[in-house]
Coordinates of C-alpha atoms in Angstrom, one line a residue:
Chain P
M775 CA 85.5 69.8 124.8
T776 CA 83.3 71.3 122.2
T777 CA 84.7 73.9 119.8
L778 CA 84.5 77.5 121.1
P779 CA 82.4 80.0 119.2
L780 CA 84.7 82.3 117.1
D781 CA 84.0 85.4 119.0
R782 CA 84.9 83.9 122.3
F783 CA 88.2 85.2 123.7
S784 CA 90.9 82.6 124.2
L785 CA 93.9 83.5 126.3
A786 CA 96.1 80.7 124.9
E787 CA 95.2 81.8 121.4
D788 CA 95.9 85.5 122.1
R789 CA 99.2 84.6 123.6
R790 CA 100.2 82.3 120.7
R791 CA 99.4 85.1 118.2
L792 CA 101.4 87.6 120.2
T793 CA 104.4 85.2 120.4
L794 CA 104.2 84.6 116.6
R795 CA 104.0 88.2 115.8
R796 CA 106.9 89.0 118.0
G797 CA 109.0 86.2 116.6
A798 CA 108.3 87.3 113.1
L799 CA 109.2 90.9 113.9
V800 CA 112.5 89.9 115.5
A801 CA 113.3 87.7 112.6
V802 CA 112.6 90.6 110.2
L803 CA 114.8 93.0 112.2
A804 CA 117.6 90.4 112.4
A805 CA 117.3 89.8 108.6
L806 CA 117.4 93.5 107.9
L807 CA 120.5 93.8 110.2
A808 CA 122.2 90.9 108.3
G809 CA 121.3 92.6 105.0
V810 CA 122.8 96.0 106.0
F811 CA 125.8 94.2 107.5
A812 CA 126.4 92.4 104.2
L813 CA 126.0 95.6 102.3
T814 CA 128.6 97.5 104.4
L815 CA 131.0 94.7 103.8
S816 CA 130.7 94.6 100.0
L817 CA 130.0 98.2 99.0
G818 CA 132.1 101.1 100.2
Q819 CA 134.5 103.3 98.2
S820 CA 134.9 100.3 96.0
Y821 CA 132.7 97.3 95.3
T822 CA 133.7 93.8 96.5
P823 CA 131.6 90.9 95.1
P824 CA 129.8 88.9 97.7
G825 CA 131.8 85.8 96.8
E826 CA 135.1 87.5 97.7
V827 CA 133.6 88.9 100.9
L828 CA 132.6 85.4 101.9
R829 CA 136.1 84.0 101.1
V830 CA 137.6 86.7 103.3
L831 CA 135.1 85.9 106.1
L832 CA 136.1 82.2 105.8
G833 CA 139.7 83.2 106.4
E834 CA 141.1 82.8 102.9
E835 CA 143.8 85.1 101.5
V836 CA 142.3 87.4 98.9
Q837 CA 144.3 89.9 97.1
G838 CA 143.0 93.5 97.8
A839 CA 139.7 92.4 99.4
G840 CA 141.6 90.9 102.2
F841 CA 142.6 94.4 103.3
T842 CA 139.5 96.4 102.5
V843 CA 137.0 93.8 103.8
G844 CA 139.0 92.0 106.5
Q845 CA 140.9 95.0 107.9
L846 CA 138.7 98.0 107.2
R847 CA 135.0 97.1 106.8
L848 CA 134.6 94.0 108.9
P849 CA 135.9 95.4 112.2
R850 CA 133.9 98.5 111.6
A851 CA 130.7 96.6 111.0
V852 CA 131.2 94.2 113.9
L853 CA 131.9 97.0 116.3
S854 CA 128.9 99.0 115.1
V855 CA 126.6 96.0 115.6
L856 CA 127.9 95.1 119.1
A857 CA 127.9 98.7 120.3
G858 CA 124.4 99.2 118.8
L859 CA 123.1 96.1 120.5
S860 CA 124.6 97.3 123.9
F861 CA 123.2 100.9 123.6
G862 CA 119.8 99.7 122.4
M863 CA 119.3 97.1 125.1
A864 CA 120.7 99.2 128.0
G865 CA 118.6 102.2 126.9
V866 CA 115.3 100.4 126.8
A867 CA 116.0 98.8 130.1
F868 CA 116.4 102.2 131.8
Q869 CA 113.4 103.6 130.0
T870 CA 111.2 100.7 131.0
M871 CA 112.4 100.5 134.5
L872 CA 111.8 104.2 135.2
R873 CA 108.7 104.3 133.0
N874 CA 109.9 107.3 131.1
P875 CA 111.4 107.5 127.6
L876 CA 113.6 110.4 128.8
A877 CA 115.3 108.2 131.3
S878 CA 117.9 106.9 128.8
P879 CA 121.5 106.7 130.0
D880 CA 122.7 109.3 127.5
I881 CA 120.3 111.8 129.0
V882 CA 120.9 111.0 132.7
G883 CA 124.6 111.5 132.5
V884 CA 126.3 108.2 132.1
S885 CA 127.6 109.0 128.6
S886 CA 128.5 112.6 129.4
G887 CA 130.4 111.4 132.5
A888 CA 132.4 109.0 130.3
S889 CA 133.2 111.6 127.7
A890 CA 134.1 114.4 130.2
A891 CA 136.5 112.0 131.9
A892 CA 138.0 110.9 128.6
V893 CA 138.5 114.5 127.4
F894 CA 140.1 115.4 130.8
A895 CA 142.4 112.4 130.5
I896 CA 143.5 113.2 127.0
V897 CA 143.9 117.0 127.3
V898 CA 145.0 117.6 130.8
L899 CA 146.6 114.3 131.8
S900 CA 148.0 113.6 128.3
M901 CA 146.8 110.0 128.4
K902 CA 146.5 107.8 125.4
G903 CA 144.9 104.6 124.1
P904 CA 143.3 102.0 126.4
A905 CA 144.0 104.0 129.6
V906 CA 141.6 106.6 128.4
S907 CA 138.9 104.0 127.9
V908 CA 139.4 102.7 131.4
V909 CA 139.1 106.2 132.9
A910 CA 136.0 106.8 130.8
V911 CA 134.3 103.5 131.9
L912 CA 135.1 104.3 135.6
A913 CA 133.8 107.8 135.3
G914 CA 130.6 106.7 133.6
L915 CA 130.0 104.3 136.5
A916 CA 130.9 106.9 139.1
V917 CA 128.5 109.4 137.5
A918 CA 125.7 106.8 137.3
L919 CA 126.2 106.0 141.0
S920 CA 126.3 109.6 142.1
V921 CA 123.2 110.5 140.1
Y922 CA 121.5 107.5 141.7
G923 CA 122.7 108.6 145.2
L924 CA 121.7 112.2 144.7
S925 CA 118.2 111.3 143.7
F926 CA 117.8 108.8 146.5
R927 CA 115.1 109.7 149.0
N928 CA 112.8 107.0 150.2
G929 CA 113.8 105.0 147.2
V930 CA 114.5 106.4 143.7
A931 CA 111.7 108.1 141.8
G932 CA 112.0 108.1 138.1
T933 CA 111.5 111.9 137.6
R934 CA 113.9 112.9 140.3
L935 CA 116.6 110.7 138.7
I936 CA 116.0 112.2 135.3
L937 CA 116.2 115.8 136.6
V938 CA 119.3 115.2 138.7
G939 CA 120.8 113.4 135.7
I940 CA 120.1 116.3 133.3
G941 CA 121.6 118.7 135.8
V942 CA 124.8 116.6 136.2
S943 CA 125.0 116.2 132.4
A944 CA 124.8 119.9 131.9
M945 CA 127.6 120.4 134.5
L946 CA 129.8 117.8 132.8
E947 CA 129.2 119.3 129.4
S948 CA 130.3 122.7 130.5
L949 CA 133.4 121.2 132.0
V950 CA 134.1 119.6 128.6
A951 CA 133.6 123.0 126.9
Y952 CA 136.0 124.6 129.3
I953 CA 138.7 121.9 128.7
L954 CA 138.3 122.2 125.0
T955 CA 139.2 125.9 125.1
Q956 CA 142.5 124.9 126.7
A957 CA 143.2 121.9 124.4
P958 CA 146.2 121.8 122.1
E959 CA 145.1 121.4 118.5
W960 CA 146.8 118.0 118.0
T961 CA 144.5 116.3 120.6
L962 CA 141.3 117.4 119.0
Q963 CA 141.1 114.5 116.6
E964 CA 141.2 112.0 119.6
V965 CA 138.9 114.2 121.7
L966 CA 136.3 114.4 119.0
R967 CA 135.7 110.6 119.1
W968 CA 134.9 111.0 122.8
L969 CA 132.4 113.7 122.1
T970 CA 130.3 112.3 119.3
G971 CA 131.2 108.6 119.1
S972 CA 132.8 107.0 116.0
V973 CA 133.9 103.6 114.8
N974 CA 136.8 105.1 112.8
G975 CA 139.9 103.0 113.0
A976 CA 138.1 100.0 114.4
R977 CA 140.1 96.9 115.1
L978 CA 138.6 93.4 115.5
D979 CA 140.3 92.8 118.9
Q980 CA 138.2 95.7 120.3
A981 CA 135.1 93.5 119.9
M982 CA 136.1 91.1 122.7
P983 CA 135.2 93.3 125.7
L984 CA 131.9 94.3 124.0
L985 CA 131.0 90.7 123.4
A986 CA 131.8 89.8 127.0
A987 CA 129.7 92.7 128.3
L988 CA 126.8 91.7 126.1
L989 CA 127.0 88.1 127.3
V990 CA 127.2 89.0 131.0
F991 CA 125.1 92.1 131.3
G992 CA 122.8 91.4 128.4
G993 CA 122.1 88.0 129.9
L994 CA 121.4 89.5 133.3
L995 CA 118.9 92.0 131.7
L996 CA 117.1 89.2 129.8
G997 CA 116.9 87.3 133.1
C998 CA 115.2 90.3 134.6
A999 CA 112.8 90.7 131.7
R1000 CA 109.8 89.3 133.5
N1001 CA 110.4 91.5 136.6
L1002 CA 110.9 94.5 134.3
M1003 CA 107.4 93.8 132.9
A1004 CA 106.0 93.8 136.4
L1005 CA 107.8 97.1 137.2
R1006 CA 105.9 98.8 134.4
L1007 CA 102.8 98.6 136.7
G1008 CA 104.4 100.7 139.3
D1009 CA 106.8 99.8 142.2
D1010 CA 104.0 99.0 144.6
T1011 CA 102.1 96.7 142.3
A1012 CA 105.3 95.0 141.3
A1013 CA 106.2 94.5 145.0
A1014 CA 102.7 93.1 145.6
L1015 CA 103.4 90.6 142.8
G1016 CA 106.4 89.4 144.7
V1017 CA 109.1 91.3 142.8
R1018 CA 112.1 92.4 144.9
V1019 CA 111.9 95.9 143.6
S1020 CA 115.2 97.4 145.0
L1021 CA 117.2 94.3 144.0
T1022 CA 115.8 94.2 140.5
R1023 CA 116.5 97.9 140.1
L1024 CA 120.1 97.5 141.2
V1025 CA 120.7 94.6 138.8
I1026 CA 119.1 96.5 135.9
I1027 CA 121.1 99.7 136.6
V1028 CA 124.4 97.8 137.0
S1029 CA 123.8 95.8 133.9
A1030 CA 122.7 98.7 131.8
V1031 CA 125.5 101.0 132.9
G1032 CA 127.9 98.2 132.4
L1033 CA 126.8 97.8 128.8
I1034 CA 126.8 101.5 128.1
A1035 CA 130.2 102.1 129.7
T1036 CA 131.9 99.3 127.8
A1037 CA 130.4 100.3 124.5
T1038 CA 131.3 104.0 125.2
A1039 CA 134.9 103.0 126.0
V1040 CA 135.2 101.4 122.6
T1041 CA 133.3 103.7 120.3
G1042 CA 132.7 106.8 122.3
P1043 CA 129.2 107.9 123.3
I1044 CA 127.3 107.4 120.0
A1045 CA 124.7 110.1 120.4
F1046 CA 121.1 109.2 121.1
V1047 CA 121.2 105.5 120.1
A1048 CA 120.4 104.4 123.7
F1049 CA 117.6 107.0 123.7
L1050 CA 116.1 106.3 120.3
S1051 CA 116.1 102.5 120.1
G1052 CA 113.5 101.8 122.7
P1053 CA 110.8 104.2 121.5
I1054 CA 111.4 103.1 117.8
A1055 CA 111.2 99.4 118.9
A1056 CA 108.0 100.2 120.7
R1057 CA 106.5 101.9 117.6
I1058 CA 107.3 98.8 115.5
A1059 CA 106.7 96.0 118.0
G1060 CA 104.0 97.5 120.2
T1061 CA 104.4 97.6 124.0
R1062 CA 103.0 94.2 124.8
G1063 CA 105.9 92.0 126.0
S1064 CA 109.5 92.8 126.6
L1065 CA 111.3 95.2 124.3
L1066 CA 114.9 94.3 125.2
I1067 CA 115.6 92.3 122.1
P1068 CA 113.8 94.4 119.5
S1069 CA 115.4 97.5 120.9
A1070 CA 118.9 95.9 120.8
L1071 CA 118.4 95.1 117.2
V1072 CA 117.1 98.6 116.4
G1073 CA 120.2 100.0 118.1
A1074 CA 122.5 97.8 116.0
L1075 CA 120.7 98.9 112.9
L1076 CA 120.9 102.6 113.8
V1077 CA 124.7 102.4 114.4
L1078 CA 125.4 100.3 111.4
A1079 CA 123.2 102.3 109.0
G1080 CA 124.2 105.6 110.6
D1081 CA 127.9 104.9 110.1
Y1082 CA 127.3 103.8 106.5
V1083 CA 125.3 107.0 105.8
G1084 CA 128.0 109.1 107.5
Q1085 CA 130.8 107.5 105.4
F1086 CA 129.3 107.3 102.0
L1087 CA 126.0 109.0 101.5
L1088 CA 126.8 112.6 102.7
P1089 CA 129.0 115.1 100.9
I1090 CA 131.7 115.0 103.7
R1091 CA 132.5 112.0 105.9
Y1092 CA 131.0 112.3 109.3
P1093 CA 131.5 110.0 112.3
V1094 CA 128.4 107.9 113.1
G1095 CA 127.6 110.0 116.2
V1096 CA 126.9 113.1 114.1
V1097 CA 124.4 111.2 112.0
T1098 CA 122.5 109.6 115.0
G1099 CA 122.7 112.9 116.8
A1100 CA 121.0 114.7 113.9
L1101 CA 118.3 112.0 113.9
G1102 CA 117.9 112.0 117.7
A1103 CA 117.6 115.7 118.5
P1104 CA 114.3 116.3 116.7
F1105 CA 113.0 113.0 118.2
L1106 CA 113.9 114.3 121.7
I1107 CA 111.8 117.4 121.1
Y1108 CA 108.9 115.3 119.7
L1109 CA 109.0 113.1 122.8
L1110 CA 109.2 116.0 125.2
V1111 CA 106.1 117.5 123.6
R1112 CA 104.3 114.2 123.6
V1113 CA 105.2 113.1 127.1
N1114 CA 104.2 116.4 128.5
R1115 CA 100.9 116.1 126.9
S1116 CA 100.0 112.6 127.8
G1117 CA 102.4 111.6 130.6
G1118 CA 102.9 108.5 128.5
S1119 CA 105.6 106.0 128.8
L1120 CA 107.6 104.6 125.8
Chain E
M739 CA 91.4 77.5 149.8
S740 CA 91.5 77.7 153.6
A741 CA 91.2 81.1 155.2
R742 CA 94.5 82.6 156.3
S743 CA 95.0 84.4 159.6
L744 CA 96.6 87.9 159.5
A745 CA 97.5 89.9 162.6
V746 CA 99.4 93.0 163.4
E747 CA 101.3 93.1 166.7
K748 CA 102.7 96.2 168.4
L749 CA 103.4 97.8 165.0
W750 CA 105.5 101.1 164.8
A751 CA 106.0 102.5 161.3
R752 CA 107.2 105.7 160.0
Y753 CA 106.5 107.6 156.8
D754 CA 108.4 110.7 155.8
E755 CA 110.3 110.6 159.1
A756 CA 107.3 110.8 161.3
D757 CA 105.8 108.0 163.3
V758 CA 102.5 107.2 161.6
L759 CA 101.7 104.0 163.4
R760 CA 102.3 103.9 167.1
D761 CA 102.0 100.5 168.8
L762 CA 99.1 99.3 166.7
D763 CA 97.5 95.9 167.3
L764 CA 95.0 94.4 164.9
V765 CA 93.6 91.0 164.2
I766 CA 92.0 90.4 160.8
P767 CA 89.1 87.9 161.0
P768 CA 89.8 85.2 158.4
G769 CA 87.3 84.7 155.6
R770 CA 85.6 88.0 156.4
I771 CA 85.5 91.5 155.0
T772 CA 87.4 94.1 157.1
V773 CA 87.1 97.8 156.3
I774 CA 89.5 100.3 157.8
V775 CA 88.4 103.9 158.2
G776 CA 89.9 107.0 159.7
A777 CA 90.7 110.6 159.1
N778 CA 93.2 111.8 156.5
A779 CA 96.8 111.0 157.4
C780 CA 95.7 108.8 160.4
G781 CA 97.9 106.0 159.0
K782 CA 95.3 103.8 157.2
S783 CA 97.3 103.5 154.0
T784 CA 100.6 103.1 156.0
L785 CA 98.9 100.3 157.9
L786 CA 97.9 98.6 154.6
R787 CA 101.4 99.1 153.2
A788 CA 103.0 97.6 156.3
M789 CA 100.6 94.7 156.2
S790 CA 101.7 93.9 152.6
R791 CA 105.4 94.3 153.1
L792 CA 105.7 97.5 151.0
L793 CA 106.9 99.3 154.1
A794 CA 109.3 97.9 156.7
P795 CA 108.0 98.6 160.3
Q796 CA 110.3 100.2 162.9
R797 CA 109.2 97.8 165.5
G798 CA 106.5 95.1 165.9
Q799 CA 105.5 92.6 163.3
V800 CA 102.8 91.5 160.9
L801 CA 102.0 87.8 161.3
L802 CA 100.6 85.7 158.5
D803 CA 99.5 82.3 159.9
G804 CA 101.7 83.1 162.8
K805 CA 104.8 83.8 160.8
S806 CA 106.3 87.3 160.2
I807 CA 105.7 88.4 156.7
H808 CA 109.1 90.2 156.7
R809 CA 110.7 86.8 157.0
T810 CA 108.7 85.3 154.2
P811 CA 110.3 85.4 150.7
P812 CA 108.4 88.0 148.6
R813 CA 107.3 85.6 145.9
Q814 CA 106.0 83.1 148.4
L815 CA 104.2 85.9 150.2
A816 CA 102.7 87.1 147.0
Q817 CA 101.1 83.7 146.4
V818 CA 99.1 84.1 149.6
L819 CA 98.6 87.8 150.1
G820 CA 97.6 90.2 147.3
L821 CA 97.5 94.0 147.3
L822 CA 95.9 96.5 145.1
P823 CA 97.7 99.9 145.7
Q824 CA 95.9 103.1 145.6
S825 CA 97.0 104.3 142.2
P826 CA 98.5 101.5 140.1
I827 CA 100.0 102.5 136.8
A828 CA 98.4 101.3 133.6
P829 CA 101.1 101.2 131.0
E830 CA 100.3 102.5 127.6
G831 CA 99.4 99.8 125.0
M832 CA 99.1 96.9 127.5
T833 CA 95.9 95.0 127.0
V834 CA 93.5 93.9 129.6
A835 CA 94.5 90.2 129.1
D836 CA 98.2 91.2 129.5
L837 CA 97.6 93.1 132.6
V838 CA 95.4 90.4 134.3
S839 CA 98.0 87.8 133.3
R840 CA 100.6 89.7 135.3
G841 CA 98.7 88.4 138.4
R842 CA 100.3 85.0 137.7
H843 CA 103.8 86.5 138.2
P844 CA 104.3 85.0 141.7
H845 CA 103.2 81.6 140.5
Q846 CA 105.9 81.4 137.8
N847 CA 109.6 81.7 137.6
L848 CA 112.3 82.2 135.1
F849 CA 112.1 78.6 133.8
S850 CA 108.5 77.6 134.3
R851 CA 106.4 77.9 131.2
W852 CA 102.9 79.3 131.2
T853 CA 100.6 76.4 132.2
R854 CA 96.9 75.5 131.7
K855 CA 96.4 76.4 135.4
D856 CA 97.6 79.9 134.7
D857 CA 95.2 80.3 131.8
E858 CA 92.3 79.1 133.9
A859 CA 93.2 81.5 136.7
V860 CA 93.2 84.4 134.3
E861 CA 90.1 83.4 132.5
G862 CA 88.3 82.8 135.8
A863 CA 89.4 86.3 137.0
L864 CA 88.2 87.9 133.7
A865 CA 84.8 86.2 134.0
A866 CA 84.4 86.9 137.7
T867 CA 84.9 90.6 137.1
R868 CA 82.8 90.5 133.9
I869 CA 85.5 91.9 131.6
T870 CA 86.1 89.0 129.3
E871 CA 84.7 91.0 126.4
L872 CA 87.3 93.7 127.1
A873 CA 90.2 91.3 127.1
E874 CA 91.8 92.5 123.9
R875 CA 91.3 96.2 124.6
P876 CA 94.2 98.4 125.6
I877 CA 93.8 99.3 129.2
D878 CA 94.4 103.0 128.7
E879 CA 91.2 103.2 126.6
L880 CA 88.9 102.0 129.4
S881 CA 86.7 104.0 131.7
G882 CA 87.6 104.4 135.4
G883 CA 85.1 101.8 136.6
Q884 CA 86.2 99.3 134.0
R885 CA 89.8 99.9 134.8
Q886 CA 89.2 99.3 138.5
R887 CA 87.6 95.9 137.6
V888 CA 90.7 95.1 135.6
W889 CA 93.0 95.7 138.5
I890 CA 90.8 93.6 140.8
A891 CA 90.9 90.9 138.1
M892 CA 94.7 91.0 138.2
A893 CA 94.6 90.6 142.0
L894 CA 92.1 87.7 141.6
A895 CA 94.3 86.0 139.0
Q896 CA 97.0 86.0 141.7
Q897 CA 94.7 83.6 143.7
T898 CA 95.6 84.8 147.1
G899 CA 93.7 83.9 150.2
I900 CA 94.0 87.4 151.4
L901 CA 93.4 90.5 149.4
L902 CA 94.2 94.1 150.6
L903 CA 92.8 97.0 148.7
D904 CA 93.7 100.7 149.3
E905 CA 90.6 102.8 148.5
P906 CA 89.3 100.7 145.6
T907 CA 86.4 103.1 145.1
T908 CA 88.2 106.4 144.8
F909 CA 87.3 108.4 141.7
L910 CA 84.4 106.1 140.9
D911 CA 80.8 107.3 140.6
V912 CA 78.2 105.8 143.0
R913 CA 77.1 103.1 140.6
H914 CA 80.7 101.9 140.0
Q915 CA 81.5 102.1 143.7
V916 CA 78.6 99.8 144.6
E917 CA 79.5 97.5 141.7
V918 CA 83.1 97.2 142.9
L919 CA 82.0 96.5 146.5
D920 CA 79.4 94.0 145.4
L921 CA 82.0 92.2 143.4
L922 CA 84.3 92.0 146.5
V923 CA 81.4 90.6 148.5
D924 CA 80.8 88.0 145.8
L925 CA 84.5 87.0 146.0
N926 CA 84.4 86.8 149.7
H927 CA 81.4 84.5 149.4
S928 CA 82.5 82.3 146.5
R929 CA 86.2 81.9 147.3
R930 CA 86.2 82.7 151.0
T931 CA 88.9 85.4 150.3
T932 CA 89.8 87.4 153.3
I933 CA 89.3 91.0 152.3
V934 CA 90.9 94.0 154.0
M935 CA 90.2 97.5 152.5
V936 CA 90.5 101.1 153.2
L937 CA 87.4 103.1 152.4
H938 CA 86.6 106.8 152.7
D939 CA 82.9 106.6 152.7
L940 CA 81.7 105.7 156.2
N941 CA 78.3 104.6 155.1
L942 CA 79.6 102.3 152.4
A943 CA 82.1 101.0 154.9
A944 CA 79.4 100.2 157.5
R945 CA 77.3 98.6 154.8
Y946 CA 79.9 96.3 153.4
A947 CA 82.1 95.5 156.4
D948 CA 81.8 92.4 158.5
H949 CA 84.5 93.9 160.7
L950 CA 84.9 97.7 160.9
V951 CA 88.2 99.2 162.2
A952 CA 88.5 102.9 163.0
V953 CA 92.1 104.2 163.1
A954 CA 93.1 107.4 164.9
D955 CA 96.5 108.7 165.8
G956 CA 98.3 105.6 164.6
R957 CA 96.3 103.2 166.7
V958 CA 93.1 101.2 166.4
H959 CA 90.5 103.4 168.2
A960 CA 87.6 100.9 167.8
A961 CA 87.1 97.6 166.0
G962 CA 84.1 95.3 165.8
R963 CA 80.7 95.0 164.2
P964 CA 79.7 98.1 162.2
Q965 CA 76.8 98.8 164.5
D966 CA 79.1 98.8 167.5
V967 CA 81.8 100.9 165.9
L968 CA 79.9 103.5 163.9
T969 CA 78.5 105.5 166.8
S970 CA 78.4 109.3 167.1
D971 CA 80.9 109.1 169.9
T972 CA 83.4 107.2 167.9
I973 CA 82.9 109.4 164.9
R974 CA 83.5 112.5 167.1
Q975 CA 86.7 111.0 168.6
V976 CA 88.0 109.7 165.3
F977 CA 87.0 112.4 162.8
G978 CA 86.3 115.3 165.1
V979 CA 82.8 115.9 163.6
E980 CA 79.4 115.8 165.3
S981 CA 77.0 113.4 163.6
R982 CA 73.8 111.4 164.0
V983 CA 73.7 107.7 163.4
I984 CA 70.5 106.1 162.2
T985 CA 69.7 102.6 160.9
D986 CA 69.5 102.1 157.2
P987 CA 66.1 100.4 156.6
T988 CA 67.6 98.6 153.5
S989 CA 70.5 96.8 155.1
G990 CA 69.9 97.2 158.9
R991 CA 73.4 98.8 159.0
P992 CA 74.2 102.1 160.6
I993 CA 74.3 105.3 158.6
M994 CA 76.0 108.4 159.7
I995 CA 74.7 111.9 159.0
P996 CA 77.3 114.6 159.6
L997 CA 76.0 117.7 161.4
G998 CA 77.5 120.8 159.9
R999 CA 76.6 124.3 160.9
H1000 CA 74.0 124.9 158.2
R1001 CA 70.9 123.4 156.7
I1002 CA 69.7 121.6 159.8
L1003 CA 66.0 121.5 160.3
D1004 CA 64.3 122.1 163.7
A1005 CA 66.2 120.1 166.2
N1006 CA 63.2 118.6 167.9
V1007 CA 61.6 117.3 164.7
D1008 CA 64.9 115.9 163.7
K1009 CA 65.4 114.2 167.0
S1010 CA 62.1 112.4 167.0
A1011 CA 62.7 111.2 163.5
V1012 CA 66.0 109.8 164.6
E1013 CA 64.4 108.0 167.6
E1014 CA 61.7 106.6 165.4
T1015 CA 64.0 104.8 163.0
C1016 CA 66.5 103.9 165.7
P1017 CA 64.7 102.2 168.6

């Protein structure tokens, strides 16, 4: 075959360029994440030289650093990354599936269901520790299911699900407000974690359920990536392309809620991370191709950096959820204005 | 690609809790262009949705090569039967090439890589619809006519023997309407693709159909050659409007002229004019 003139469009070339660009971008995000991770391990209230950090990571006994790095900073950073990956991936899966950036799990009631149940369990039932997490996960799933059920009519339309979800969220939040007025003061510290989300007091063994959820549900979501792309063209077009629309939806909802609920059980509902990650990833990576991985990385960066900012860069220490919340609220307003104007997705 | 047979047998289907199709029978002639017409809410779109598995019928069946499409796995069906819905969604930021490439979806699976054959199908579809030079443009920047060509290109890349289209000319001006319909005739000629579409404009329907189907009250009221179906009697029964039908000197196909209550010239003059052109 003769060489093609330069201006001639080549599909293979176009795809190769896109893959390269995507690969480079994911690599940059991953490198950035690794950089922030290393920073949070070595620089906190005190400075630990990278060499010592490395020795702690390799399991050596190091005087002093063994505690600050191994017991305090490492679990915190690991949990931040895992929770951020979960929130970021689950959020963008919802947003892409329903073709609406407002459709993130924290807006449609999954997170508020989990936190309302946790607050109820702590204050009214005087429960403690892991039992609270279990209640929260179950409640998050139950709220997700009932929002799905309430908005079901000849299939689930994105807008209906969002509106029902916002309504259910509002109800749950007023329930939380009511319980708080009755709450004894000594429970407030524990309750607060379930309202804003925080990685204070993180332990390394808490990472296991997060890791397992990421492997199972994250794997399922990545398996659905191709169908998710087809769903962006509308349910009818996707069905005409041979996608089992209802089944794909169910797998995506179960996986995304599974990720969100598990992460929420460990860190509390870190505000707006699920909501923010997808649109930020779309701004950086463009909307050609799947956003699951870029969004997961952005989520991890948000939580890790947000927690660092909350701990060290502000006059008082704030839990990570306060920082991401302050970032998320204006963005929500921006998106509402923009979506209203253009009806755009992501 | 051999022409596929598609038939609808005793089909009952509901939409919004009302029976829309009532015991409908229809045979689609393979390798030809079938156009479905009918009044608003007569069940045209429901019929097309049922024929492409987007809607499960209450009773009856849709047979593709003699086998019920509701018992065919979706991906396998999508390799044979394509559908362009009435208002597909063009996602922001997606390029023309990306979108047309989606047409290869049913030919791939989780593990199969993109092959040379997929590239050829997509490039062929871009060329056939003359949008190769738009390939790198985001679809949300295109005009309505261009966009419709992109959707048709996606359906072409799917390389199905049968293509169903739900009102492919809606919202297009007359030039783009004719362009789209000509394109579909080209396809029908060059690839022997069986085409079934719903159209609103009766004159374009009669002009472009090999087989014209008039649907009323959830059944096929009349089906056959356009000159046999598009008569003032049928138009009265199906659309509830009086009309005159004359022969288009350009195509030899029938043209209908609706008779409203106003702006009608002297009836005698008009009648003779009709008789002259329509011996």
